[in-house]
Amino acid sequence: MAEGKAMCNAAPFKFTWRINEFSKWTEKLYSEHFSAGGCKWRLAIYPKGNHVNYLSIYLEVAYRKNLPEGWSTEVKFSLAVVNQINSRSTVRKDTQKQIVFNASGKNWSWGFASFIPLSKLKNPSEGYLVGDSLMVEAEVLVYNVQQYSSMVYTEKDVARNESEPAAATASPSSQKDTEAKTEEATQATVPTSDQNLIKLSTPPPPMTA
């Protein structure tokens, strides 16, 4: 096996996900994939909450089953639900230190179960849902990528070997996950402590309705 380690000192990559007809979605759904630090990522969201009365949002490694053996990376990231009426009321949560993601264990999905109360999210006067459209942002900074394998894969190989769930622009998906709870941030736009950050346990394969 060959050992490889790549460092990344670039600025955080910013990704914006607009979810139209948000009220029609009920179970876990995924964003399209995006690249940051030479890695493929996606966002996962629970419109009805991951066993809590809050919107739940996670950053996940995409195509994890096709990554080289021993693949891991250290990442700092922030997630935000954009207030489309008053940007100063945008709710943002971020990590205070580097978080380890890997493809072989359970650390491939990290995020916040208690992101914003559903009652607040669904209140039209709050400004988070405008025209039944929700905007979610992610900023991802990859510090390094480490792998212990000579295996190399291409996007073409991945597309052939792994079936990915549809993004939110297609049709609602249905998936059950294990319970994960965190505390709510005390103030919008104020970074949360790492005790609020949780990793999502490995779920069963997603199903498309």
PDB file of C-alpha atoms in Angstrom:
ATOM      1  CA  MET A   1       0.000   0.000   0.000  1.00  0.00           C
ATOM      2  CA  ALA A   2       1.186   3.495  -0.743  1.00  0.00           C
ATOM      3  CA  GLU A   3       0.709   6.265   1.771  1.00  0.00           C
ATOM      4  CA  GLY A   4      -0.445   9.637   0.531  1.00  0.00           C
ATOM      5  CA  LYS A   5      -1.205  12.906   2.279  1.00  0.00           C
ATOM      6  CA  ALA A   6      -2.251  16.157   0.639  1.00  0.00           C
ATOM      7  CA  MET A   7      -2.468  19.506   2.406  1.00  0.00           C
ATOM      8  CA  CYS A   8      -4.944  22.243   1.526  1.00  0.00           C
ATOM      9  CA  ASN A   9      -4.527  25.858   2.620  1.00  0.00           C
ATOM     10  CA  ALA A  10      -7.179  27.317   0.317  1.00  0.00           C
ATOM     11  CA  ALA A  11     -10.049  29.531   1.414  1.00  0.00           C
ATOM     12  CA  PRO A  12     -13.273  27.786   2.455  1.00  0.00           C
ATOM     13  CA  PHE A  13     -15.445  26.625  -0.405  1.00  0.00           C
ATOM     14  CA  LYS A  14     -18.946  28.088  -0.264  1.00  0.00           C
ATOM     15  CA  PHE A  15     -21.964  26.091  -1.427  1.00  0.00           C
ATOM     16  CA  THR A  16     -25.559  27.362  -1.590  1.00  0.00           C
ATOM     17  CA  TRP A  17     -28.535  25.011  -1.737  1.00  0.00           C
ATOM     18  CA  ARG A  18     -32.007  26.326  -2.517  1.00  0.00           C
ATOM     19  CA  ILE A  19     -34.822  23.899  -1.689  1.00  0.00           C
ATOM     20  CA  ASN A  20     -38.018  24.787  -3.513  1.00  0.00           C
ATOM     21  CA  GLU A  21     -41.471  23.616  -2.384  1.00  0.00           C
ATOM     22  CA  PHE A  22     -39.948  22.883   0.998  1.00  0.00           C
ATOM     23  CA  SER A  23     -43.273  22.071   2.669  1.00  0.00           C
ATOM     24  CA  LYS A  24     -43.744  19.063   0.366  1.00  0.00           C
ATOM     25  CA  TRP A  25     -40.635  17.351   1.699  1.00  0.00           C
ATOM     26  CA  THR A  26     -41.019  15.109   4.736  1.00  0.00           C
ATOM     27  CA  GLU A  27     -37.992  12.797   5.032  1.00  0.00           C
ATOM     28  CA  LYS A  28     -34.226  13.107   4.655  1.00  0.00           C
ATOM     29  CA  LEU A  29     -33.086  14.653   1.380  1.00  0.00           C
ATOM     30  CA  TYR A  30     -29.752  15.412  -0.212  1.00  0.00           C
ATOM     31  CA  SER A  31     -28.164  18.280  -2.091  1.00  0.00           C
ATOM     32  CA  GLU A  32     -26.244  17.893  -5.301  1.00  0.00           C
ATOM     33  CA  HIS A  33     -22.574  17.047  -4.851  1.00  0.00           C
ATOM     34  CA  PHE A  34     -19.904  19.743  -4.661  1.00  0.00           C
ATOM     35  CA  SER A  35     -16.107  19.684  -4.552  1.00  0.00           C
ATOM     36  CA  ALA A  36     -13.966  21.146  -1.772  1.00  0.00           C
ATOM     37  CA  GLY A  37     -10.298  20.388  -1.157  1.00  0.00           C
ATOM     38  CA  GLY A  38     -10.275  17.778  -3.883  1.00  0.00           C
ATOM     39  CA  CYS A  39     -13.093  15.833  -2.166  1.00  0.00           C
ATOM     40  CA  LYS A  40     -16.748  15.337  -3.039  1.00  0.00           C
ATOM     41  CA  TRP A  41     -19.339  16.418  -0.464  1.00  0.00           C
ATOM     42  CA  ARG A  42     -23.092  16.780  -0.083  1.00  0.00           C
ATOM     43  CA  LEU A  43     -25.529  18.229   2.438  1.00  0.00           C
ATOM     44  CA  ALA A  44     -28.279  16.180   4.076  1.00  0.00           C
ATOM     45  CA  ILE A  45     -31.314  17.752   5.683  1.00  0.00           C
ATOM     46  CA  TYR A  46     -34.294  16.540   7.711  1.00  0.00           C
ATOM     47  CA  PRO A  47     -37.219  18.895   6.955  1.00  0.00           C
ATOM     48  CA  LYS A  48     -39.197  17.477   9.896  1.00  0.00           C
ATOM     49  CA  GLY A  49     -36.177  17.051  12.175  1.00  0.00           C
ATOM     50  CA  ASN A  50     -34.039  14.029  13.038  1.00  0.00           C
ATOM     51  CA  HIS A  51     -36.197  12.862  15.982  1.00  0.00           C
ATOM     52  CA  VAL A  52     -36.319  16.441  17.305  1.00  0.00           C
ATOM     53  CA  ASN A  53     -38.586  19.436  16.649  1.00  0.00           C
ATOM     54  CA  TYR A  54     -35.762  21.234  14.885  1.00  0.00           C
ATOM     55  CA  LEU A  55     -34.450  21.376  11.352  1.00  0.00           C
ATOM     56  CA  SER A  56     -31.467  18.977  11.209  1.00  0.00           C
ATOM     57  CA  ILE A  57     -28.561  19.545   8.799  1.00  0.00           C
ATOM     58  CA  TYR A  58     -25.412  17.506   8.108  1.00  0.00           C
ATOM     59  CA  LEU A  59     -22.293  17.613   5.947  1.00  0.00           C
ATOM     60  CA  GLU A  60     -21.537  14.214   4.408  1.00  0.00           C
ATOM     61  CA  VAL A  61     -18.757  12.601   2.392  1.00  0.00           C
ATOM     62  CA  ALA A  62     -20.107  11.736  -1.050  1.00  0.00           C
ATOM     63  CA  TYR A  63     -19.196   8.517  -2.879  1.00  0.00           C
ATOM     64  CA  ARG A  64     -17.663   7.193   0.336  1.00  0.00           C
ATOM     65  CA  LYS A  65     -17.910   3.546  -0.741  1.00  0.00           C
ATOM     66  CA  ASN A  66     -15.650   4.280  -3.694  1.00  0.00           C
ATOM     67  CA  LEU A  67     -12.902   6.110  -1.808  1.00  0.00           C
ATOM     68  CA  PRO A  68      -9.455   4.516  -1.354  1.00  0.00           C
ATOM     69  CA  GLU A  69      -8.835   2.298   1.658  1.00  0.00           C
ATOM     70  CA  GLY A  70      -7.837   4.288   4.717  1.00  0.00           C
ATOM     71  CA  TRP A  71      -9.152   7.575   3.313  1.00  0.00           C
ATOM     72  CA  SER A  72      -9.666  10.341   5.864  1.00  0.00           C
ATOM     73  CA  THR A  73      -9.608  14.105   6.014  1.00  0.00           C
ATOM     74  CA  GLU A  74      -9.709  16.928   8.541  1.00  0.00           C
ATOM     75  CA  VAL A  75     -12.294  19.633   7.938  1.00  0.00           C
ATOM     76  CA  LYS A  76     -13.626  22.808   9.478  1.00  0.00           C
ATOM     77  CA  PHE A  77     -17.060  23.814   8.266  1.00  0.00           C
ATOM     78  CA  SER A  78     -20.048  26.026   8.912  1.00  0.00           C
ATOM     79  CA  LEU A  79     -23.705  25.535   8.007  1.00  0.00           C
ATOM     80  CA  ALA A  80     -26.322  28.264   7.742  1.00  0.00           C
ATOM     81  CA  VAL A  81     -30.035  28.717   7.160  1.00  0.00           C
ATOM     82  CA  VAL A  82     -30.310  32.036   5.346  1.00  0.00           C
ATOM     83  CA  ASN A  83     -32.810  34.622   6.461  1.00  0.00           C
ATOM     84  CA  GLN A  84     -34.136  35.938   3.158  1.00  0.00           C
ATOM     85  CA  ILE A  85     -35.678  39.060   4.697  1.00  0.00           C
ATOM     86  CA  ASN A  86     -32.937  40.150   7.096  1.00  0.00           C
ATOM     87  CA  SER A  87     -29.490  38.632   6.522  1.00  0.00           C
ATOM     88  CA  ARG A  88     -28.438  39.616  10.049  1.00  0.00           C
ATOM     89  CA  SER A  89     -30.920  37.028  11.358  1.00  0.00           C
ATOM     90  CA  THR A  90     -29.303  34.188   9.404  1.00  0.00           C
ATOM     91  CA  VAL A  91     -28.723  31.201  11.691  1.00  0.00           C
ATOM     92  CA  ARG A  92     -25.162  29.912  11.378  1.00  0.00           C
ATOM     93  CA  LYS A  93     -23.332  27.166  13.237  1.00  0.00           C
ATOM     94  CA  ASP A  94     -19.735  26.149  12.792  1.00  0.00           C
ATOM     95  CA  THR A  95     -17.069  23.879  14.193  1.00  0.00           C
ATOM     96  CA  GLN A  96     -14.454  25.307  16.534  1.00  0.00           C
ATOM     97  CA  LYS A  97     -11.798  22.787  15.570  1.00  0.00           C
ATOM     98  CA  GLN A  98     -10.917  20.378  12.783  1.00  0.00           C
ATOM     99  CA  ILE A  99     -13.302  17.442  12.460  1.00  0.00           C
ATOM    100  CA  VAL A 100     -12.107  14.086  11.127  1.00  0.00           C
ATOM    101  CA  PHE A 101     -14.144  12.522   8.332  1.00  0.00           C
ATOM    102  CA  ASN A 102     -13.440   9.027   7.056  1.00  0.00           C
ATOM    103  CA  ALA A 103     -15.038   6.670   4.580  1.00  0.00           C
ATOM    104  CA  SER A 104     -14.700   3.321   6.340  1.00  0.00           C
ATOM    105  CA  GLY A 105     -16.034   4.110   9.824  1.00  0.00           C
ATOM    106  CA  LYS A 106     -18.962   6.105  11.166  1.00  0.00           C
ATOM    107  CA  ASN A 107     -17.327   9.515  10.839  1.00  0.00           C
ATOM    108  CA  TRP A 108     -18.532  10.216   7.304  1.00  0.00           C
ATOM    109  CA  SER A 109     -21.422  12.464   8.405  1.00  0.00           C
ATOM    110  CA  TRP A 110     -21.240  15.378  10.860  1.00  0.00           C
ATOM    111  CA  GLY A 111     -23.725  18.105  11.580  1.00  0.00           C
ATOM    112  CA  PHE A 112     -26.333  19.635  13.855  1.00  0.00           C
ATOM    113  CA  ALA A 113     -29.582  17.896  14.783  1.00  0.00           C
ATOM    114  CA  SER A 114     -31.068  20.931  16.585  1.00  0.00           C
ATOM    115  CA  PHE A 115     -30.315  23.634  14.051  1.00  0.00           C
ATOM    116  CA  ILE A 116     -33.389  25.865  14.153  1.00  0.00           C
ATOM    117  CA  PRO A 117     -36.809  25.228  15.773  1.00  0.00           C
ATOM    118  CA  LEU A 118     -39.365  24.053  13.237  1.00  0.00           C
ATOM    119  CA  SER A 119     -41.925  26.452  14.696  1.00  0.00           C
ATOM    120  CA  LYS A 120     -39.609  29.367  13.957  1.00  0.00           C
ATOM    121  CA  LEU A 121     -38.633  28.045  10.542  1.00  0.00           C
ATOM    122  CA  LYS A 122     -42.253  27.701   9.399  1.00  0.00           C
ATOM    123  CA  ASN A 123     -43.345  31.133  10.646  1.00  0.00           C
ATOM    124  CA  PRO A 124     -43.655  33.298   7.485  1.00  0.00           C
ATOM    125  CA  SER A 125     -42.844  36.456   9.406  1.00  0.00           C
ATOM    126  CA  GLU A 126     -39.425  35.106  10.451  1.00  0.00           C
ATOM    127  CA  GLY A 127     -38.022  35.218   6.902  1.00  0.00           C
ATOM    128  CA  TYR A 128     -36.453  31.762   6.591  1.00  0.00           C
ATOM    129  CA  LEU A 129     -39.132  30.324   4.292  1.00  0.00           C
ATOM    130  CA  VAL A 130     -40.025  32.730   1.480  1.00  0.00           C
ATOM    131  CA  GLY A 131     -42.335  31.498  -1.228  1.00  0.00           C
ATOM    132  CA  ASP A 132     -41.934  28.009   0.279  1.00  0.00           C
ATOM    133  CA  SER A 133     -38.240  28.178  -0.599  1.00  0.00           C
ATOM    134  CA  LEU A 134     -35.426  27.538   1.892  1.00  0.00           C
ATOM    135  CA  MET A 135     -31.790  28.553   1.399  1.00  0.00           C
ATOM    136  CA  VAL A 136     -28.981  26.609   3.098  1.00  0.00           C
ATOM    137  CA  GLU A 137     -25.298  27.539   2.905  1.00  0.00           C
ATOM    138  CA  ALA A 138     -22.167  25.577   3.705  1.00  0.00           C
ATOM    139  CA  GLU A 139     -18.552  26.714   3.947  1.00  0.00           C
ATOM    140  CA  VAL A 140     -16.050  23.863   3.917  1.00  0.00           C
ATOM    141  CA  LEU A 141     -12.291  24.089   4.483  1.00  0.00           C
ATOM    142  CA  VAL A 142     -10.361  20.858   3.957  1.00  0.00           C
ATOM    143  CA  TYR A 143      -7.011  20.797   5.768  1.00  0.00           C
ATOM    144  CA  ASN A 144      -5.621  17.520   4.509  1.00  0.00           C
ATOM    145  CA  VAL A 145      -6.543  14.276   2.832  1.00  0.00           C
ATOM    146  CA  GLN A 146      -4.863  11.044   3.848  1.00  0.00           C
ATOM    147  CA  GLN A 147      -5.166   7.618   2.280  1.00  0.00           C
ATOM    148  CA  TYR A 148      -3.328   4.316   2.443  1.00  0.00           C
ATOM    149  CA  SER A 149      -3.890   2.793  -0.956  1.00  0.00           C
ATOM    150  CA  SER A 150      -2.624   2.935  -4.504  1.00  0.00           C
ATOM    151  CA  MET A 151      -6.235   2.833  -5.700  1.00  0.00           C
ATOM    152  CA  VAL A 152      -7.340   5.790  -7.804  1.00  0.00           C
ATOM    153  CA  TYR A 153     -10.907   6.404  -8.920  1.00  0.00           C
ATOM    154  CA  THR A 154     -12.511   8.755 -11.394  1.00  0.00           C
ATOM    155  CA  GLU A 155     -15.925  10.398 -11.340  1.00  0.00           C
ATOM    156  CA  LYS A 156     -16.892   8.147 -14.257  1.00  0.00           C
ATOM    157  CA  ASP A 157     -16.039   5.062 -12.213  1.00  0.00           C
ATOM    158  CA  VAL A 158     -17.978   6.374  -9.228  1.00  0.00           C
ATOM    159  CA  ALA A 159     -21.061   7.132 -11.283  1.00  0.00           C
ATOM    160  CA  ARG A 160     -21.020   3.562 -12.566  1.00  0.00           C
ATOM    161  CA  ASN A 161     -20.316   1.847  -9.251  1.00  0.00           C
ATOM    162  CA  GLU A 162     -22.463   3.695  -6.718  1.00  0.00           C
ATOM    163  CA  SER A 163     -26.050   4.811  -6.980  1.00  0.00           C
ATOM    164  CA  GLU A 164     -26.690   8.141  -5.257  1.00  0.00           C
ATOM    165  CA  PRO A 165     -30.061   9.369  -3.960  1.00  0.00           C
ATOM    166  CA  ALA A 166     -31.827  12.125  -5.825  1.00  0.00           C
ATOM    167  CA  ALA A 167     -31.236  15.738  -4.849  1.00  0.00           C
ATOM    168  CA  ALA A 168     -34.040  17.899  -3.524  1.00  0.00           C
ATOM    169  CA  THR A 169     -34.837  19.280  -6.970  1.00  0.00           C
ATOM    170  CA  ALA A 170     -36.181  15.875  -8.050  1.00  0.00           C
ATOM    171  CA  SER A 171     -38.694  14.100  -5.811  1.00  0.00           C
ATOM    172  CA  PRO A 172     -38.994  13.548  -2.028  1.00  0.00           C
ATOM    173  CA  SER A 173     -36.903  10.696  -0.642  1.00  0.00           C
ATOM    174  CA  SER A 174     -37.663   8.512   2.380  1.00  0.00           C
ATOM    175  CA  GLN A 175     -35.061   7.297   4.855  1.00  0.00           C
ATOM    176  CA  LYS A 176     -34.928   6.422   8.556  1.00  0.00           C
ATOM    177  CA  ASP A 177     -31.880   7.232  10.683  1.00  0.00           C
ATOM    178  CA  THR A 178     -30.743   6.544  14.203  1.00  0.00           C
ATOM    179  CA  GLU A 179     -31.581   9.108  16.849  1.00  0.00           C
ATOM    180  CA  ALA A 180     -29.202  12.031  17.331  1.00  0.00           C
ATOM    181  CA  LYS A 181     -29.850  15.043  19.586  1.00  0.00           C
ATOM    182  CA  THR A 182     -27.961  18.265  20.303  1.00  0.00           C
ATOM    183  CA  GLU A 183     -28.568  21.542  22.095  1.00  0.00           C
ATOM    184  CA  GLU A 184     -29.926  24.608  20.322  1.00  0.00           C
ATOM    185  CA  ALA A 185     -27.582  27.541  19.720  1.00  0.00           C
ATOM    186  CA  THR A 186     -28.301  30.279  22.222  1.00  0.00           C
ATOM    187  CA  GLN A 187     -28.229  33.064  19.635  1.00  0.00           C
ATOM    188  CA  ALA A 188     -28.554  33.195  15.861  1.00  0.00           C
ATOM    189  CA  THR A 189     -25.344  33.858  13.873  1.00  0.00           C
ATOM    190  CA  VAL A 190     -23.196  33.140  16.952  1.00  0.00           C
ATOM    191  CA  PRO A 191     -20.830  30.142  16.447  1.00  0.00           C
ATOM    192  CA  THR A 192     -21.751  27.140  18.566  1.00  0.00           C
ATOM    193  CA  SER A 193     -19.411  25.103  20.700  1.00  0.00           C
ATOM    194  CA  ASP A 194     -18.273  21.655  19.593  1.00  0.00           C
ATOM    195  CA  GLN A 195     -20.575  20.007  22.125  1.00  0.00           C
ATOM    196  CA  ASN A 196     -23.402  20.899  19.734  1.00  0.00           C
ATOM    197  CA  LEU A 197     -21.736  19.073  16.855  1.00  0.00           C
ATOM    198  CA  ILE A 198     -22.745  15.452  16.431  1.00  0.00           C
ATOM    199  CA  LYS A 199     -21.916  12.701  13.994  1.00  0.00           C
ATOM    200  CA  LEU A 200     -24.715  10.856  12.255  1.00  0.00           C
ATOM    201  CA  SER A 201     -24.547   7.084  12.648  1.00  0.00           C
ATOM    202  CA  THR A 202     -24.524   4.944   9.541  1.00  0.00           C
ATOM    203  CA  PRO A 203     -28.092   4.880   8.122  1.00  0.00           C
ATOM    204  CA  PRO A 204     -29.767   2.213   6.001  1.00  0.00           C
ATOM    205  CA  PRO A 205     -29.673   2.768   2.195  1.00  0.00           C
ATOM    206  CA  PRO A 206     -31.952   5.644   1.088  1.00  0.00           C
ATOM    207  CA  MET A 207     -35.186   4.937  -0.723  1.00  0.00           C
ATOM    208  CA  THR A 208     -36.721   7.159  -3.378  1.00  0.00           C
ATOM    209  CA  ALA A 209     -40.460   7.630  -3.280  1.00  0.00           C
TER     210      ALA A 209
END
